[in-house]
Short mmCIF file of C-alpha atoms in Angstrom, two decimals:
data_model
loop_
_atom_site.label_atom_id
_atom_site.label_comp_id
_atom_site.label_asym_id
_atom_site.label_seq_id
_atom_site.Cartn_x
_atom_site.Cartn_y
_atom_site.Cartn_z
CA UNK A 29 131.30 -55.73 74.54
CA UNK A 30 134.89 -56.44 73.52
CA UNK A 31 135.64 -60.18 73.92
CA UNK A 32 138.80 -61.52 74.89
CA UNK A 33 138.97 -64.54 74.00
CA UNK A 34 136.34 -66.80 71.53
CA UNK A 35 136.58 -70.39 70.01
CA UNK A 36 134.64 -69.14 67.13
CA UNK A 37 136.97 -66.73 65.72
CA UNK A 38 139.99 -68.97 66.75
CA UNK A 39 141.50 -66.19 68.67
CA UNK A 40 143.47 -67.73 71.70
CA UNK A 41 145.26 -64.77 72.29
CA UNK A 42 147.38 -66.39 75.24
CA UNK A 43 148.60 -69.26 74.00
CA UNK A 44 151.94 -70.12 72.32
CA UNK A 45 152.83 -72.21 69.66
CA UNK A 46 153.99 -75.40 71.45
CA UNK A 47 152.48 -79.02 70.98
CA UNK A 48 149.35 -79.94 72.88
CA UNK A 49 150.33 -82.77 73.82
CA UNK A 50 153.69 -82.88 75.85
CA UNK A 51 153.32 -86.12 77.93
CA UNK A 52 153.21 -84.06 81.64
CA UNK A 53 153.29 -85.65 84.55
CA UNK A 54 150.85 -86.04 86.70
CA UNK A 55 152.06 -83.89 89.51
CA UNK A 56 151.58 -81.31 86.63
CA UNK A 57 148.22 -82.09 85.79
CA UNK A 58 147.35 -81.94 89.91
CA UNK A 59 149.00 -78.26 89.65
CA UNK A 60 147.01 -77.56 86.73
CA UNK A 61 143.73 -78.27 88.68
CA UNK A 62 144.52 -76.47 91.52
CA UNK A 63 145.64 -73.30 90.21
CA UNK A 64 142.05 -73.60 88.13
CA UNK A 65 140.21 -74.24 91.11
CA UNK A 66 142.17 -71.21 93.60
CA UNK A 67 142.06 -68.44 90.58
CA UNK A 68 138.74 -68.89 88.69
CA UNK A 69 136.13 -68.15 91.50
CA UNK A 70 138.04 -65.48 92.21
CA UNK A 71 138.69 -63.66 88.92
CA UNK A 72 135.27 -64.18 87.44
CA UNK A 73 132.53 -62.02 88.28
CA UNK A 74 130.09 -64.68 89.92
CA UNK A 75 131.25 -68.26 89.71
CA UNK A 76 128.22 -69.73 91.75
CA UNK A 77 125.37 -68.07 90.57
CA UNK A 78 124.43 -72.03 88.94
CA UNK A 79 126.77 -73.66 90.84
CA UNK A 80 127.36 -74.34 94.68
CA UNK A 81 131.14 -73.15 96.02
CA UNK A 82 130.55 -77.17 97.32
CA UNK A 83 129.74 -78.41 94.30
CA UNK A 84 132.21 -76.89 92.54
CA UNK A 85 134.84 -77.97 94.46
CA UNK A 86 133.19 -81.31 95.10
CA UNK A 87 133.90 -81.52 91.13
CA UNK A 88 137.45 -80.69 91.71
CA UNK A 89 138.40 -83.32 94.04
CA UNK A 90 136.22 -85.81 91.63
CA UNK A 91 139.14 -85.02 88.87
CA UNK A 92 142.01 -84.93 91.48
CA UNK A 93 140.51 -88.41 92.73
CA UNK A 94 141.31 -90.21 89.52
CA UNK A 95 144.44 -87.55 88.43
CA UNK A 96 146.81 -90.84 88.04
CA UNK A 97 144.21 -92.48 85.29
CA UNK A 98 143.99 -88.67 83.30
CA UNK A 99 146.41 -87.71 80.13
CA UNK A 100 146.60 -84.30 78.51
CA UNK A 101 143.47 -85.17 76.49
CA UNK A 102 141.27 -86.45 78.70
CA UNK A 103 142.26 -84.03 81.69
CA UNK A 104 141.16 -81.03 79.06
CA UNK A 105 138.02 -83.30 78.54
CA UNK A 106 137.19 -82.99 82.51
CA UNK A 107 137.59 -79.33 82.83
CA UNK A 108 134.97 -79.21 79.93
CA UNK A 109 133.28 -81.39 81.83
CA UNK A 110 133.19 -79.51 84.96
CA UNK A 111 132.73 -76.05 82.76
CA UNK A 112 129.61 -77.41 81.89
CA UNK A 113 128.42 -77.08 85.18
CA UNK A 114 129.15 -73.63 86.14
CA UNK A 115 126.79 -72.62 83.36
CA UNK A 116 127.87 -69.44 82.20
CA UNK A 117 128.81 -68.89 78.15
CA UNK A 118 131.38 -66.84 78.03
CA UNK A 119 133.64 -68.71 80.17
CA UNK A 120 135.43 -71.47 78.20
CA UNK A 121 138.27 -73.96 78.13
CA UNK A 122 140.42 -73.09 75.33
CA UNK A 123 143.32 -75.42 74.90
CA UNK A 124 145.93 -75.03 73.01
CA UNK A 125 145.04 -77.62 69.87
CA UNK A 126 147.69 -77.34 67.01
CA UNK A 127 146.51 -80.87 65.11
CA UNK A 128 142.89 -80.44 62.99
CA UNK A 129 141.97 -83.47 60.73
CA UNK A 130 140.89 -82.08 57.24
CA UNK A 131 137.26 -81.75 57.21
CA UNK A 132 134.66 -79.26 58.28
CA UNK A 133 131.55 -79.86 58.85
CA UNK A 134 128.07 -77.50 58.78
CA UNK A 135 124.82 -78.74 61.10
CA UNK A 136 121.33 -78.67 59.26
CA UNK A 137 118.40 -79.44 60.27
CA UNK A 138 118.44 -83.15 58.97
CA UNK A 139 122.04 -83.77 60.00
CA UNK A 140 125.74 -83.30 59.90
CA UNK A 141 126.84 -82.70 56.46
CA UNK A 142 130.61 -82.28 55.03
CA UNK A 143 131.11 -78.40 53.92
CA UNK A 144 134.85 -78.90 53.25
CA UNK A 145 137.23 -81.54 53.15
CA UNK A 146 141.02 -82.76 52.10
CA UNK A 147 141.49 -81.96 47.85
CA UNK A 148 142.08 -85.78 47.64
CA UNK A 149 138.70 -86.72 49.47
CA UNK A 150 136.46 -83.86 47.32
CA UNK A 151 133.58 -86.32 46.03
CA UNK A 152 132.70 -86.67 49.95
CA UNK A 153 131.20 -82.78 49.68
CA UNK A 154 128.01 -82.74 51.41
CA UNK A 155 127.47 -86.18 52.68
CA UNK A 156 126.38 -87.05 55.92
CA UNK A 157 128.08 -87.85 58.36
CA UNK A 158 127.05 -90.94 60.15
CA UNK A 159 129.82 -91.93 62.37
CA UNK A 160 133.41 -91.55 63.35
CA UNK A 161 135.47 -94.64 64.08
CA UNK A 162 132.97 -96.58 64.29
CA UNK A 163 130.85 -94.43 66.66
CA UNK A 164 127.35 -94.09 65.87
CA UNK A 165 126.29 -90.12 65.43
CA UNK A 166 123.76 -90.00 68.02
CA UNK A 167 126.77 -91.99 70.68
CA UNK A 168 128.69 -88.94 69.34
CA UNK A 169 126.33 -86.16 70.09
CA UNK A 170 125.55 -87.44 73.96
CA UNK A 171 129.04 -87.30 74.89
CA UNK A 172 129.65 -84.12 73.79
CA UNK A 173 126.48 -83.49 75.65
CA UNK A 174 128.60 -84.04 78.62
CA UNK A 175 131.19 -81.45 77.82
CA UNK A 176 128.92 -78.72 75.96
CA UNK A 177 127.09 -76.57 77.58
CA UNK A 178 123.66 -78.24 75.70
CA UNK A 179 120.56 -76.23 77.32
CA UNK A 180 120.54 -73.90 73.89
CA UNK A 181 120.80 -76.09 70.91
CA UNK A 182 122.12 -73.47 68.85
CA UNK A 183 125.24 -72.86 71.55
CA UNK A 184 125.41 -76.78 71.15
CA UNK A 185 125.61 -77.31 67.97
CA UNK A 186 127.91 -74.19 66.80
CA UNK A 187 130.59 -75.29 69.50
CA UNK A 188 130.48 -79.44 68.64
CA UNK A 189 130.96 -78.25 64.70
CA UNK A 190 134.21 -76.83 66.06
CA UNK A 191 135.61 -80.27 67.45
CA UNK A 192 134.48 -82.64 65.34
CA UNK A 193 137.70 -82.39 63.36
CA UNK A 194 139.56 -81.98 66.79
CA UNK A 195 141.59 -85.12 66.84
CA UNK A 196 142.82 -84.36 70.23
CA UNK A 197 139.34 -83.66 71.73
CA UNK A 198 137.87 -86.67 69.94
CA UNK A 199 140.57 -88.96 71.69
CA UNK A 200 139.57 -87.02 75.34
CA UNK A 201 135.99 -88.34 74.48
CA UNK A 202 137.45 -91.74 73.72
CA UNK A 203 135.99 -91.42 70.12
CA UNK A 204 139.49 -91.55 68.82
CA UNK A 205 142.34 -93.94 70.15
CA UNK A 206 144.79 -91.69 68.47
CA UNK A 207 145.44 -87.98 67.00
CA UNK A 208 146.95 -89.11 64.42
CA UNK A 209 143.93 -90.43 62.19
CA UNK A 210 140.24 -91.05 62.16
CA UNK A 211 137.80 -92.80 59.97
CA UNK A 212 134.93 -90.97 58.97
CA UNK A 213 131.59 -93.26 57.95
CA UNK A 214 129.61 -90.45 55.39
CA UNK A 215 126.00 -90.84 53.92
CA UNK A 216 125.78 -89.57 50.46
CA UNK A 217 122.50 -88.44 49.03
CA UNK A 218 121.38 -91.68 47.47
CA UNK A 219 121.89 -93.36 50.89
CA UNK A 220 125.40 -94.79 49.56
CA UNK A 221 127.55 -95.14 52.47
CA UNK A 222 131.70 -94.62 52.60
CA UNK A 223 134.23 -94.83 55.04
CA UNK A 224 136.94 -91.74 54.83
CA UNK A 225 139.98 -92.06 56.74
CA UNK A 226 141.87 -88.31 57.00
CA UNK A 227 145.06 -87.65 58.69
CA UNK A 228 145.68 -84.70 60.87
CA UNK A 229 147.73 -82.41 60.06
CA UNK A 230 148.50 -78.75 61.56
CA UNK A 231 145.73 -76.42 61.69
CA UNK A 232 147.99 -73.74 60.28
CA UNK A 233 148.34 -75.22 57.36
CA UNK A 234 144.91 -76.76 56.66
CA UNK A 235 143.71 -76.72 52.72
CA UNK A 236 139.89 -77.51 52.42
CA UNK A 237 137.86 -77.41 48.96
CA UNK A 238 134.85 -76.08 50.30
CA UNK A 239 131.51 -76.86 48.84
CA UNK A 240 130.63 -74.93 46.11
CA UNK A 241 127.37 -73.48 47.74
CA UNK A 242 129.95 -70.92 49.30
CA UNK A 243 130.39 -68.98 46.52
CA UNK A 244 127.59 -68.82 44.95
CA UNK A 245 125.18 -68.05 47.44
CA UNK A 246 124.66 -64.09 48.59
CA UNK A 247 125.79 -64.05 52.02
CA UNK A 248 129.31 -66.08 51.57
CA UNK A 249 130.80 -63.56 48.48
CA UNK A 250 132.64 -61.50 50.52
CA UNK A 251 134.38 -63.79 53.15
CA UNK A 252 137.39 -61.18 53.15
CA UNK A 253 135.65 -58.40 54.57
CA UNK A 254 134.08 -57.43 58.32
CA UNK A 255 131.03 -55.88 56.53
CA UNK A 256 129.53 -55.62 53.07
CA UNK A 257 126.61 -54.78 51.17
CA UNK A 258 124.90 -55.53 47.96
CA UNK A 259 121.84 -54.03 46.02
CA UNK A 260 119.17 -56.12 44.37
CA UNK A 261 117.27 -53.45 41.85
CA UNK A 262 114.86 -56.63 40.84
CA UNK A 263 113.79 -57.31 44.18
CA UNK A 264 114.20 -53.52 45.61
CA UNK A 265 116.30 -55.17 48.15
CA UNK A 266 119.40 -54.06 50.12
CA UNK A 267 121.37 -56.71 52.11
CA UNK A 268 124.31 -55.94 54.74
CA UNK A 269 126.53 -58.48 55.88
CA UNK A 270 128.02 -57.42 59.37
CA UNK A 271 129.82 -60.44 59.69
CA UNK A 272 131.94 -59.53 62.56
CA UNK A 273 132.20 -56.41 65.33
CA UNK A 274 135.11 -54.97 64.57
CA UNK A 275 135.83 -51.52 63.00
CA UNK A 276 138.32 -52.15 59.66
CA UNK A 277 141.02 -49.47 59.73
CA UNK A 278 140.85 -49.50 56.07
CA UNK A 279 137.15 -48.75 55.46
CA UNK A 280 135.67 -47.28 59.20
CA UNK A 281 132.76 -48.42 59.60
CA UNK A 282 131.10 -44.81 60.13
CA UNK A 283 132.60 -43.90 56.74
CA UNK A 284 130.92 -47.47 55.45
CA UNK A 285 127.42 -46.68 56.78
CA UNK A 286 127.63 -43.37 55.44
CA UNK A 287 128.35 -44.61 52.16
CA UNK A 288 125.32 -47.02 52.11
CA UNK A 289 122.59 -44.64 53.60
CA UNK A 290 124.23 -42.02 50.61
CA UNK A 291 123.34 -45.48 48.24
CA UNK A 292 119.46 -46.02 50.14
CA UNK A 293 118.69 -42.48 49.21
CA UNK A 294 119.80 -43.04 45.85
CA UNK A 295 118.49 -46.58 45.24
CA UNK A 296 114.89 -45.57 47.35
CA UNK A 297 115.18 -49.62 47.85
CA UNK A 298 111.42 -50.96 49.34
CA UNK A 299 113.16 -53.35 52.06
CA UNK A 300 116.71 -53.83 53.95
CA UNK A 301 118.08 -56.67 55.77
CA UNK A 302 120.89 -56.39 58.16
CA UNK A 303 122.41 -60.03 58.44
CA UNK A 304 123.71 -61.18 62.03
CA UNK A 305 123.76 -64.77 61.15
CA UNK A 306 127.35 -65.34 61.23
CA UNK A 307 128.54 -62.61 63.51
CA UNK A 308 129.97 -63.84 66.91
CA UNK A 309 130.80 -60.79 68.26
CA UNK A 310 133.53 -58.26 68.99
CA UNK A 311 132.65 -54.48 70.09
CA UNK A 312 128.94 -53.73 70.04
CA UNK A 313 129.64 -49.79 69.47
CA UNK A 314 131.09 -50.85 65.82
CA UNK A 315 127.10 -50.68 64.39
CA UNK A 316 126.02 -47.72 66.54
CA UNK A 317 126.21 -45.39 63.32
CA UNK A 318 123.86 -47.81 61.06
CA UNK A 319 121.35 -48.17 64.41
CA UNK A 320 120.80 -44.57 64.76
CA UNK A 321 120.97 -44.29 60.77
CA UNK A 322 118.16 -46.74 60.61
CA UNK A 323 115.89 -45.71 63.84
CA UNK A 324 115.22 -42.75 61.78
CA UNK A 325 114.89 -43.94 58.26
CA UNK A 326 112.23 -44.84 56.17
CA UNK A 327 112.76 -48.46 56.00
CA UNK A 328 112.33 -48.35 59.76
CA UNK A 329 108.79 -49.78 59.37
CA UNK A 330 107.28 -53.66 59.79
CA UNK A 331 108.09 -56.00 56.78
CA UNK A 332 110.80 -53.40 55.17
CA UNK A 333 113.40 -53.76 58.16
CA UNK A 334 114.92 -57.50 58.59
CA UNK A 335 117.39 -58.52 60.77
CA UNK A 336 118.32 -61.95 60.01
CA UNK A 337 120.02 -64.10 63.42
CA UNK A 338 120.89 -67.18 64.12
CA UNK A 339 122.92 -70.32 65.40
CA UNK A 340 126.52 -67.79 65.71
CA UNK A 341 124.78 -65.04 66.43
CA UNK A 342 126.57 -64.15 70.18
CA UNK A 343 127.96 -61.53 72.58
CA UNK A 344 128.10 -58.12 70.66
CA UNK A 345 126.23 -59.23 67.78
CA UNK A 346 123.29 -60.17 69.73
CA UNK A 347 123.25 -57.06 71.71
CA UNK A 348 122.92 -55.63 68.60
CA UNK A 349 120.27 -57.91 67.76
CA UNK A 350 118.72 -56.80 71.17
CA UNK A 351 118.86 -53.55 70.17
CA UNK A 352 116.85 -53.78 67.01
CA UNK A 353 114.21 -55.89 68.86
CA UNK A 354 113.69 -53.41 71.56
CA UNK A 355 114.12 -50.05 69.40
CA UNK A 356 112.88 -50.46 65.75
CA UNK A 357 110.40 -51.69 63.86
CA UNK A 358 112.81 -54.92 62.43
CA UNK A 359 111.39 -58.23 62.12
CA UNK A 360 113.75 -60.50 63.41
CA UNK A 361 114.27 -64.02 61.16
CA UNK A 362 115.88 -67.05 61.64
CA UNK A 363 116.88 -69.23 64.47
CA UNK A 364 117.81 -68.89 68.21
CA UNK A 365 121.10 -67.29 68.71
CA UNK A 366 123.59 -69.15 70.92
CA UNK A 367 124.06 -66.69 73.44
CA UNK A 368 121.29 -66.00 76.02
CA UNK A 369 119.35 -62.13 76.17
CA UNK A 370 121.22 -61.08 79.44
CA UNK A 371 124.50 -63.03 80.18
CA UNK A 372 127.57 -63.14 81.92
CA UNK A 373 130.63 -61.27 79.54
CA UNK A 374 133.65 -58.88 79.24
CA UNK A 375 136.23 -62.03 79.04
CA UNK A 376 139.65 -62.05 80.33
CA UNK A 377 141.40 -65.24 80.62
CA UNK A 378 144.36 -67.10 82.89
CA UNK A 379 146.97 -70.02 81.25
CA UNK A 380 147.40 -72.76 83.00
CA UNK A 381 150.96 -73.01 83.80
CA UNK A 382 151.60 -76.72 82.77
CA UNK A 383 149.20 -77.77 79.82
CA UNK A 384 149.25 -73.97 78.53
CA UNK A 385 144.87 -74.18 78.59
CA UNK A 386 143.90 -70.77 78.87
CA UNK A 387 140.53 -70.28 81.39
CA UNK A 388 138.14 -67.74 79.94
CA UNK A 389 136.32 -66.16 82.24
CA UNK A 390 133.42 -63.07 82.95
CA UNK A 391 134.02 -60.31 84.36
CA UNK A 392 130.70 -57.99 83.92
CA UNK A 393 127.14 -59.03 84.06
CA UNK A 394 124.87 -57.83 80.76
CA UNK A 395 122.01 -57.23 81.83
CA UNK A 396 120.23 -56.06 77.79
CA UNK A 397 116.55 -56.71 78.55
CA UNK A 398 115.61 -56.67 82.16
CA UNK A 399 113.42 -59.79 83.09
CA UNK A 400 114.51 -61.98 79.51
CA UNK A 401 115.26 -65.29 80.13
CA UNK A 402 117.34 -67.60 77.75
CA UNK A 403 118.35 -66.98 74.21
CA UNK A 404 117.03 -64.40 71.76
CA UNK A 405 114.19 -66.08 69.64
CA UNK A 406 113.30 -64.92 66.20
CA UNK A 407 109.61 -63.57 65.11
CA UNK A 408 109.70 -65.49 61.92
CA UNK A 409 111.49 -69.40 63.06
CA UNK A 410 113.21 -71.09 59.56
CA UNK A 411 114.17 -74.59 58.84
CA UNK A 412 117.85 -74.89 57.37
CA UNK A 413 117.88 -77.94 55.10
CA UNK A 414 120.91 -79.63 53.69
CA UNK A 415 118.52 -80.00 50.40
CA UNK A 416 117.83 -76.40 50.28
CA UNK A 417 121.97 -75.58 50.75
CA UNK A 418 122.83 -78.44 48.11
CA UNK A 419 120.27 -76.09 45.71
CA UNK A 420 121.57 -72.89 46.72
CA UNK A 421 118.56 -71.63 48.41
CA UNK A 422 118.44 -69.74 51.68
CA UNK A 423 115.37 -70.45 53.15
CA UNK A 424 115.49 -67.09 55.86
CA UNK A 425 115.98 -64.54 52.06
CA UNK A 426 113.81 -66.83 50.39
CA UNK A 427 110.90 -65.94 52.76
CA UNK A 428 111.54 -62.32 52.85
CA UNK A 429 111.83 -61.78 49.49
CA UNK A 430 107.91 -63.04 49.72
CA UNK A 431 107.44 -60.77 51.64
#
């Protein structure tokens, strides 16, 4: 599956470089809506298989009703809103944000912690984060409920990650009164709490020091490349990174898997793990020449195959994972992925003539397991602490290396 568009990457293919916010009037934001609601039931592949064609455009009207009371930000916020409701993954809102506010942020299982931050604001690595402006977390987390597609936590939480430093989306929640700043309450470990204001600047030229954790720990050492490997002669263990699903023109990945089967033979290694975790997708052909390598290997076999999955584990990448459940003997660790077994796909997208938001939208049914419901679900669940990150420990290796 090649995907058009995706928020995850940060590929908005469509969209130019002009300001998000450009103070439009609200005959604008009317044309907006009503190009949105003529074009997108009738580009995308099956816009009311969840939703009603009178519900849908009983939503519509709802937004046009109150049009003179909407801005820029809070007219994106409705058509999340109303996304929501149509239910399918793969089509997305994807405005055109230029402002970030210097801070990322990584969910575990006991909270949002800071993974990266401003240079200035550095001793705030790895707190918690508690509130923003004065809005409690768990106020946070139901109103991006609203706009979120929220029936797979994992979909959830990846895609609120990616606007919590979103000053513009945070003011279309009415969690910010402006783009310009927010104040950040954090949690430290000792329960210590500080207030961090950060001011946003453009997302172009954002500078984060990241946590430390990301390079030191195996599967962040090679952030440059598509896919990687590494070979660990104590534990007899060979890990691949396929961290996205895209060929690299300057080492195919046919020539790549060649390379590491030539290095299994050599190494004879007693396990392998192929590592989805972080892969949201691209072309799903890109790991044909490692699936048919492996089918017929001897690693192919229960407890020497892993196939590690998780929270950004979508489109291509979990057809792949499909794959491996259905056709080898891999035992699949980790969490849920955030895309369901048999979706909705194939994104194109439309702009929005006005505001510039591009509409993603699906244009094939996948259907990769007949009769699966929901998202792909791992034969060995793990807990991702902050604790265990802080220590450098990744709980899904951790386990198969006990293996």
């Amino acid at each position: 599956m090649k995907k058009y568009l995706a928020f995850i990457s940060g590929l908005l293919i469509l969209i130019s470089n002009d300001a998000f916010s450009q103070n439009l009037s609200k005959k604008q934001l009317l044309e907006d809506l009503m190009y949105y609601r003529d074009t997108l039931p009738v580009k995308h592949k099956n816009l009311y298989n969840k939703i009603t064609r009178t519900e849908f455009e009983s939503k519509v009207a709802r937004i046009a009703g109150k049009i003179d009371t909407l801005n820029e930000e809070t007219f994106m916020v409705e058509l999340f809103r109303l996304n929501v409701s149509i239910g399918d993954e793969h089509t997305r809102i994807e405005p055109q944000f230029t402002l970030a506010l210097p801070i990322k942020f990584t969910p575990f299982d006991d909270g949002i912690f800071v993974t990266g931050i401003d240079p200035q604001q550095s001793s705030a690595l790895l707190s918690k984060l508690t509130a923003i402006n004065g809005h409690p977390i768990d106020e946070i987390n139901r109103k991006f409920k609203e706009v979120i597609k929220a029936d797979n936590q994992s979909y959830f939480e990846i895609y609120e990650q990616q606007f919590l430093n979103n000053p513009s989306f945070l003011k279309g929640l009415g969690i910010l009164n402006s783009d310009k700043s927010a104040e950040f309450t954090l949690q430290s470990r000792n329960g210590e709490t500080r207030q961090v204001t950060l001011y946003a600047v453009n997302k172009d030229s954002l500078n984060l020091t990241l946590s430390p954790q990301y390079g030191a720990m195996l599967p962040y050492r090679e952030p440059e490349k598509d896919y990687w490997y590494a070979y660990d002669s104590t534990k007899k263990t060979v890990y691949f990174n396929f961290v996205h699903c895209i060929d690299d023109e300057q080492h195919p990945f046919a020539q790549f898997n060649e390379e590491l089967f030539s290095k299994i033979n050599s190494w004879h290694p007693d396990k392998i793990i192929i590592d989805l975790r972080y892969n949201s997708g691209g072309n799903s052909g890109v790991l044909e020449p490692f699936i048919d390598s492996i089918k017929h290997s001897y690693l192919n076999k229960k407890n020497h195959f892993y196939v590690l999955i998780g929270k950004q584990t979508f489109s291509s990448a979990l057809m792949n994972a499909i794959e491996f459940k259905r056709y080898t003997n891999a035992i699949l660790v980790g969490q849920m992925t955030s895309g369901n077994i048999n979706h909705y796909g194939e994104v194109r997208g439309f702009r929005l003539s006005n505001t510039k938001i591009v509409i993603g939208y699906s244009t094939r049914y996948w259907e990769n397991w007949k009769g699966k419901k929901g998202a792909l679900m791992p034969d060995k669940g793990i807990t991702y602490s902050s604790l265990n990150f802080i220590d450098n420990k990744d709980e899904a290796l951790e386990y198969i290396y006990k293996q």
